[in-house]
XYZ file of C-alpha atoms in Angstrom:
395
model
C 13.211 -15.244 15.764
C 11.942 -11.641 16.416
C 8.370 -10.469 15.492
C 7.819 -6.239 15.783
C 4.296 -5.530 15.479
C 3.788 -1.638 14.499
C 0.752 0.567 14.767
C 0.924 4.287 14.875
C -2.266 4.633 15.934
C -2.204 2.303 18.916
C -3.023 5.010 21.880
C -5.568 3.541 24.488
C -7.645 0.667 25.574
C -10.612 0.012 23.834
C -11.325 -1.052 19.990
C -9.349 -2.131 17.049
C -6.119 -1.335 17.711
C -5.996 -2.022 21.008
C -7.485 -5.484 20.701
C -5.822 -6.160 17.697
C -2.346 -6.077 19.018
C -3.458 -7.612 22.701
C -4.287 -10.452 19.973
C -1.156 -10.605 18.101
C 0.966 -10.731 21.752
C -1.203 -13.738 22.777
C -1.059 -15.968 19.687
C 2.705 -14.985 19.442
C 3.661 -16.018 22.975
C 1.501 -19.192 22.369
C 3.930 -19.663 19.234
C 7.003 -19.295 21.529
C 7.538 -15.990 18.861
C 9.868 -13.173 20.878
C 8.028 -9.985 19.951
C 8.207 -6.527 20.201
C 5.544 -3.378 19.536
C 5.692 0.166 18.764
C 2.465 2.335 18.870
C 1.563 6.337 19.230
C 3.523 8.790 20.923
C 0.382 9.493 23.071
C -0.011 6.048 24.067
C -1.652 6.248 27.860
C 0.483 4.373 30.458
C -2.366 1.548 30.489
C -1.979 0.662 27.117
C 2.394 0.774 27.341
C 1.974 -1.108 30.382
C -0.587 -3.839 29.206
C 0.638 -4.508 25.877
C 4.543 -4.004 26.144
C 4.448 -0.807 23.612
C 7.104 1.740 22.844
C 5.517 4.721 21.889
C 6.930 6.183 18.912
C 4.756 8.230 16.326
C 2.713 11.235 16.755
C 0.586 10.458 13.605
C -1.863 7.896 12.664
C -4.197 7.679 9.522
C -6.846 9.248 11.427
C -5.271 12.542 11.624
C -4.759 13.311 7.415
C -6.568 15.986 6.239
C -6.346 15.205 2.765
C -6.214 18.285 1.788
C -2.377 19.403 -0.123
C -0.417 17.207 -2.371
C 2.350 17.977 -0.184
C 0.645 16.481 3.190
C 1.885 13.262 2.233
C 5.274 13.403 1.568
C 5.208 15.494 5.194
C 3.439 12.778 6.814
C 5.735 9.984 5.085
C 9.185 12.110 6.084
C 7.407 12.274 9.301
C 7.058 8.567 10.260
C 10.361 7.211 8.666
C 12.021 9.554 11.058
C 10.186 8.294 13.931
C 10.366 5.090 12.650
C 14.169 5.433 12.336
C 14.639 6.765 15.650
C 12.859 3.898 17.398
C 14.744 1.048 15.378
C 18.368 2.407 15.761
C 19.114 0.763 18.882
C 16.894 -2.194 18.161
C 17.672 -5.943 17.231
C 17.088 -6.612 13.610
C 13.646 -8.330 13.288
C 12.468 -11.521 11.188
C 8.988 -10.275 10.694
C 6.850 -6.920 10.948
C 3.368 -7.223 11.588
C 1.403 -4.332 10.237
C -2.478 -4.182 11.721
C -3.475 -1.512 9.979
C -1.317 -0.159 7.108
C -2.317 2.789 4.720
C 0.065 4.242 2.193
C 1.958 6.631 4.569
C 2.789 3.625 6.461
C 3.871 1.435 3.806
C 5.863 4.134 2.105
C 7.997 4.990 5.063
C 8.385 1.230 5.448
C 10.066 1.021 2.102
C 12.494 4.002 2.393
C 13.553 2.851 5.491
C 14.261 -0.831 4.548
C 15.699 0.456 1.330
C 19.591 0.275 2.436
C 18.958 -2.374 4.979
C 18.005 -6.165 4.901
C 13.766 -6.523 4.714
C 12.353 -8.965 6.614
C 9.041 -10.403 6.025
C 5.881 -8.456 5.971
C 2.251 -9.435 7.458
C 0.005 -7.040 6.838
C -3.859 -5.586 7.092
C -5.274 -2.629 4.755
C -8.258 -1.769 6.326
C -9.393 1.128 4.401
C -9.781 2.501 1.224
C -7.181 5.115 0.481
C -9.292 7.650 2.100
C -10.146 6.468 5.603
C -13.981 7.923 5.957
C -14.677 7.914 1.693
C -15.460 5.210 -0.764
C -12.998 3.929 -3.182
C -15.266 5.513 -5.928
C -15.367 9.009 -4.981
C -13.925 10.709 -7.183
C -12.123 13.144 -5.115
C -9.551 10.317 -3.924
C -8.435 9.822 -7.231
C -4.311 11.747 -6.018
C -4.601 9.340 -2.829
C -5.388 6.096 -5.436
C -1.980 7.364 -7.426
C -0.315 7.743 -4.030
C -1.300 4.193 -2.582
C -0.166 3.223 -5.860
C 3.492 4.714 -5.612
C 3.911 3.646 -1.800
C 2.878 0.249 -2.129
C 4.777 0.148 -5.960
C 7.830 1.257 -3.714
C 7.628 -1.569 -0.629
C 7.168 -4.355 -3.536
C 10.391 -3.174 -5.013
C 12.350 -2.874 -1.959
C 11.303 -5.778 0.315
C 10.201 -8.366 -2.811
C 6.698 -10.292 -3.236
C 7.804 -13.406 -1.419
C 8.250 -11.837 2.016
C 4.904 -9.715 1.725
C 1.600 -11.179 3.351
C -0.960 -8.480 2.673
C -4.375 -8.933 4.059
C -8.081 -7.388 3.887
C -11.078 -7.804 5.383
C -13.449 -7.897 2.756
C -13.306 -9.561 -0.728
C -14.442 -5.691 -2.250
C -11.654 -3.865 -0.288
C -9.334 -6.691 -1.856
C -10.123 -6.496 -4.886
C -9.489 -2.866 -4.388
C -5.603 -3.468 -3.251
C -5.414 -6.283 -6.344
C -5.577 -3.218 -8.659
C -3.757 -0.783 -6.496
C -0.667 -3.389 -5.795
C 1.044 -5.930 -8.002
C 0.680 -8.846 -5.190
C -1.834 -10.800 -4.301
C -4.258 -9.931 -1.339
C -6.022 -12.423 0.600
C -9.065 -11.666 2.684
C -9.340 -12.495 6.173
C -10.706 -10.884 9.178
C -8.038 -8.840 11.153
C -6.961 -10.079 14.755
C -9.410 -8.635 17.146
C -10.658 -10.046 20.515
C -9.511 -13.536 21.123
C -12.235 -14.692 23.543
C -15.864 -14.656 24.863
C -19.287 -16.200 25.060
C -22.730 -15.637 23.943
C -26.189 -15.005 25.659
C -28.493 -17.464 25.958
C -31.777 -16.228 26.102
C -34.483 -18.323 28.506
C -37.630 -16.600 28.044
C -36.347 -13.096 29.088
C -36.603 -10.136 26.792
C -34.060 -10.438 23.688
C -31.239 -7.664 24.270
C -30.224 -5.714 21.347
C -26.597 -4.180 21.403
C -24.604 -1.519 19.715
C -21.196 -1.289 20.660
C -17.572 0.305 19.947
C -16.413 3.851 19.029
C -18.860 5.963 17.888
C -17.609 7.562 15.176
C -20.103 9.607 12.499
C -20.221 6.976 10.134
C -21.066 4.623 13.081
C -25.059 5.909 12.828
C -25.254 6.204 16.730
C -27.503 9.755 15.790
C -30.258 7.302 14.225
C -30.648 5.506 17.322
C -32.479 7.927 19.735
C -35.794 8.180 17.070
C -35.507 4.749 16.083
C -35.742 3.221 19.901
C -38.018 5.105 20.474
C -40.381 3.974 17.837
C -39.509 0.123 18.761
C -40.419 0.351 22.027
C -43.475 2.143 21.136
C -44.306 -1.136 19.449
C -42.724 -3.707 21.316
C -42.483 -3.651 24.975
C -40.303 -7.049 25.161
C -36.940 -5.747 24.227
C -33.808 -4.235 25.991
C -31.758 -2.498 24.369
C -27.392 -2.082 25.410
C -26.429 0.988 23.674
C -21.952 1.699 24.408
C -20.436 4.036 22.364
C -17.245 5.720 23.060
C -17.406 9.726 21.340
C -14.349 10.823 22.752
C -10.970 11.010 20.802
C -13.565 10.076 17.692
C -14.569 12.046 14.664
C -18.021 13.337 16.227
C -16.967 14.540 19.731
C -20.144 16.291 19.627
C -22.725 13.354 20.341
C -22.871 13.624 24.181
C -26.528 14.953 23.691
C -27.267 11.607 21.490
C -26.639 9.549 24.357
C -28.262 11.884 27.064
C -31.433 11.273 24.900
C -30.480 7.774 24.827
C -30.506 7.593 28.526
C -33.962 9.022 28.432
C -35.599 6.148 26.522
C -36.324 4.815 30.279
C -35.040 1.508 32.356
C -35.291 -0.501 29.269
C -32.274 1.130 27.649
C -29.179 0.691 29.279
C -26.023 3.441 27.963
C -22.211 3.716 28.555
C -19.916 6.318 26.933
C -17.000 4.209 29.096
C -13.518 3.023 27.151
C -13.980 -0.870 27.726
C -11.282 -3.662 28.794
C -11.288 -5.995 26.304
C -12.641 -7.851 29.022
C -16.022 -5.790 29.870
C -16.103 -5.280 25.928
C -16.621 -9.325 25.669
C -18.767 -9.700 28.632
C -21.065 -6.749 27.047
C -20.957 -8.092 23.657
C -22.047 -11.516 25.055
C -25.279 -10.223 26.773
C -26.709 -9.493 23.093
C -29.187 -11.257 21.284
C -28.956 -9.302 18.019
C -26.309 -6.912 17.245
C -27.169 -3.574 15.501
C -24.606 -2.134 13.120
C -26.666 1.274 11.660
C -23.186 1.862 9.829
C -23.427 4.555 6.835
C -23.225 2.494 3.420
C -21.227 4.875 1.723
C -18.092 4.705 4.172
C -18.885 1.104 5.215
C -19.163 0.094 1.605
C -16.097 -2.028 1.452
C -14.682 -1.732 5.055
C -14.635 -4.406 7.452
C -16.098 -4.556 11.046
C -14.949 -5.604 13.793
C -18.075 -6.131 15.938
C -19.474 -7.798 12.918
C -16.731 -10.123 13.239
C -17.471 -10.597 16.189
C -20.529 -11.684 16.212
C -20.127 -13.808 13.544
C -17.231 -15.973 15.602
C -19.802 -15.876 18.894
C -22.870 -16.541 16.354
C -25.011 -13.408 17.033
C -27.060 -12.246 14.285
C -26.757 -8.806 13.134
C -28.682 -5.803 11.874
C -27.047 -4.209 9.469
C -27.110 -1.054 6.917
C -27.987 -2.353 3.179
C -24.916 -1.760 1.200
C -22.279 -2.537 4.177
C -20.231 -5.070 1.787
C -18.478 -6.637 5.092
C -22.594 -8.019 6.050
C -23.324 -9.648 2.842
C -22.490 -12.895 3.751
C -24.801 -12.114 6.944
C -27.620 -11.621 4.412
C -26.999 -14.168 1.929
C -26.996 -16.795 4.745
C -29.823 -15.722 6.544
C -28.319 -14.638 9.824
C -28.268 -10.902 9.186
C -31.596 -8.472 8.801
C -30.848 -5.381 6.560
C -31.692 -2.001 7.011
C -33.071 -0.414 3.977
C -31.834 3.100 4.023
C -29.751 5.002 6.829
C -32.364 6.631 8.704
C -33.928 6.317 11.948
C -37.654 4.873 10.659
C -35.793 2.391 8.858
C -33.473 0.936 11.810
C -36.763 0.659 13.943
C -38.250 -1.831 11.271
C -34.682 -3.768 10.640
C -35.066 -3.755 14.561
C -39.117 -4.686 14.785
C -38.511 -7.562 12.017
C -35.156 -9.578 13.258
C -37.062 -9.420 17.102
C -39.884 -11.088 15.145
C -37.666 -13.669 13.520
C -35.318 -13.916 16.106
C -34.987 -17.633 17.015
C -34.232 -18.271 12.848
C -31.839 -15.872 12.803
C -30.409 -17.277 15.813
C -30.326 -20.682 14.289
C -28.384 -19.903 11.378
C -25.873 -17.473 13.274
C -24.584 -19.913 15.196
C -24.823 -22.494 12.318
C -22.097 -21.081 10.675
C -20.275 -19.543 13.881
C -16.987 -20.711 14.726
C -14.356 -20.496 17.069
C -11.433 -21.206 14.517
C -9.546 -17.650 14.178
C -7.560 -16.963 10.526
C -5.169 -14.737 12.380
C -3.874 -18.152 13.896
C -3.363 -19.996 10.140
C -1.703 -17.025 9.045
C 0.830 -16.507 11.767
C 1.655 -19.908 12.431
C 2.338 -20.257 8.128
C 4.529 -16.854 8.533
C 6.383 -18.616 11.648
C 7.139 -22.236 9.988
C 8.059 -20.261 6.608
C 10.828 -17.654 8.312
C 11.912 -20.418 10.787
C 12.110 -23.333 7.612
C 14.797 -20.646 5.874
C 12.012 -19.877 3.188
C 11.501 -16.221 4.577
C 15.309 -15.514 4.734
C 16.277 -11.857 4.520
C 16.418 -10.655 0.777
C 19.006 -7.977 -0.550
C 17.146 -4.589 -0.348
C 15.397 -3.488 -3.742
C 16.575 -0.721 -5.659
């Protein structure tokens, strides 16, 4: 059997993608599963050399501008080229494991397995069809008709019973119910497969941020807002990481230099993390602080949120942030109000006030059990019981 897990935007060490497929190789070498990965052309000699990846395509869903009709058939041409070019010489493969599809992705798919056996699919949509806008805006309404088109195309060509599609969150599947014809499951994508969390013996309760700091991320609320809890509450520490570089808001250097400013109490890194030092960091927290904009975050899933959840850390989250609700309905999760600086300092102030109750029902309902392992080990037994044989290619 012969699993090829694809990501074009696989480039470097450090956050979804990265961890995501460092995931998928460990739980498929645990399955005795031969497997195989191709990522971005740019991908760093760390990240080839660590994770076994081929790099193959020079775009990722990051890069779309959205702006001409035309930039998607481009993009599409674009990566079933590349995509072509990197399979030629290849073994046929039982099973493709998609981390993070979009429409240009899932398009190319199906014009390239059009002529050819399809093997199974096991995939995550991650994102709405615009990557940084809500479903609702009414400005993605062409990208809705092309998710539509691409996704109408890979049903046709590689059939419902050898698709697994995935989400994160039950709003962003209920999104892909109405934008596809098969049925999406939600389930937390594969992420970081290990780690431990604080415990806190009378020191001063460490609140984290941590990951890519990307404008919808809130990292420019934090300066004020520490500020203002410290101001009030001198028993607090506060681990601030965020990686700007290679993001969507290069420009935040100066947030952090006034981050590093806040005095010995708050402790800042800019620094791409191993998955490693991304654990051990995340495991030093007490509370976890997600000031994540509402409107982009609205049905998107987090990864640090899920995180958390697994290591049973409570969060801090952004009102409106449909991946936290379960936070907030259980009572392990403070919300922020509004996205603005005064109102992170009181999220902040009130969850170090509550913090052992919060604490108690985070790790209540925390758990080490991992979907990613259910799912692959059902997509295993089915293509190895003869139930996931090859189809004839759609029309």
């Amino acid at each position: 059997m012969k699993v090829l897990v694809i990501d074009p935007a696989l480039h470097s060490m450090g956050g979804h993608h990265y961890n995501a497929t460092h995931a998928l190789r460990a739980k498929l070498s645990a399955l005795g599963v031969e497997h195989d990965c191709l990522g971005s052309a740019n991908a760093d000699a760390q990240t080839i050399r660590d994770l076994g990846c081929t790099p193959c395509f020079t775009q990722a869903v990051y890069g779309r501008t959205y702006e001409a009709p035309e930039e998607f058939e481009q993009r599409v041409q674009t990566v079933l080229k590349e995509l072509s070019d990197a399979l030629k010489q290849r073994p046929k493969v039982d099973l493709i494991i998609l981390p993070c599809c979009d429409q240009v992705l899932a398009f190319a798919l199906a014009r390239y397995f059009r002529f050819r056996p399809a093997p199974h699919l096991l995939l995550w949509v991650l994102y709405a069809p615009h990557h940084n806008k809500p479903f609702d805006d009414p400005a993605t309404l062409p990208l809705r008709r092309e998710t539509r088109e691409a996704f109408a195309a890979l049903q046709r060509i590689v059939g419902l019973q050898r698709i697994s599609a995935f989400c994160e969150t039950p709003q962003m599947a209920d999104i892909y119910r109405d934008l596809t014809s098969f049925e999406v499951g939600v389930a937390s994508g594969p992420g970081a497969i290990s780690g431990t969390r604080a415990e806190r013996q009378g020191a001063a309760p460490v609140v984290s941020c941590i990951g890519f700091a990307n404008e919808a991320k809130g990292y420019r609320l934090l300066p004020e807002a520490l500020r203002e809890v410290i101001r009030r509450n001198h028993d607090v520490r506060f681990m601030i990481h965020g990686v700007f570089q290679g993001s969507d808001a290069r420009d935040q250097a100066p947030v952090f230099e006034a981050l590093a400013e806040l005095g010995p109490r708050v402790t800042v890194s800019t620094e791409v993390l191993s998955q490693s030092d991304y654990l051990t960091w995340l495991g030093q927290a007490n509370l976890v602080l997600l000031p994540y904009d509402p409107e982009v975050y609205k049905t998107r899933g987090s990864g640090v949120f899920f995180e958390a959840r697994r290591l049973g850390i409570p969060v801090i989250v952004t009102r409106g942030c449909g991946f936290a609700q379960p936070a907030f309905e259980a009572g392990w999760g403070v919300e922020i109000p509004q996205h603005g600086s005064s109102d992170v300092a009181a999220a902040v102030l009130q969850a170090l006030q509550n913090i052992d109750e919060l604490t108690s029902r985070a790790r209540a309902v925390s758990t080490p059990h991992d979907d990613v392992d259910d799912i692959l080990k059902a997509a295993v037994t089915r293509l190895l019981s003869g139930r996931g044989r090859r189809g004839r290619a759609g029309p």
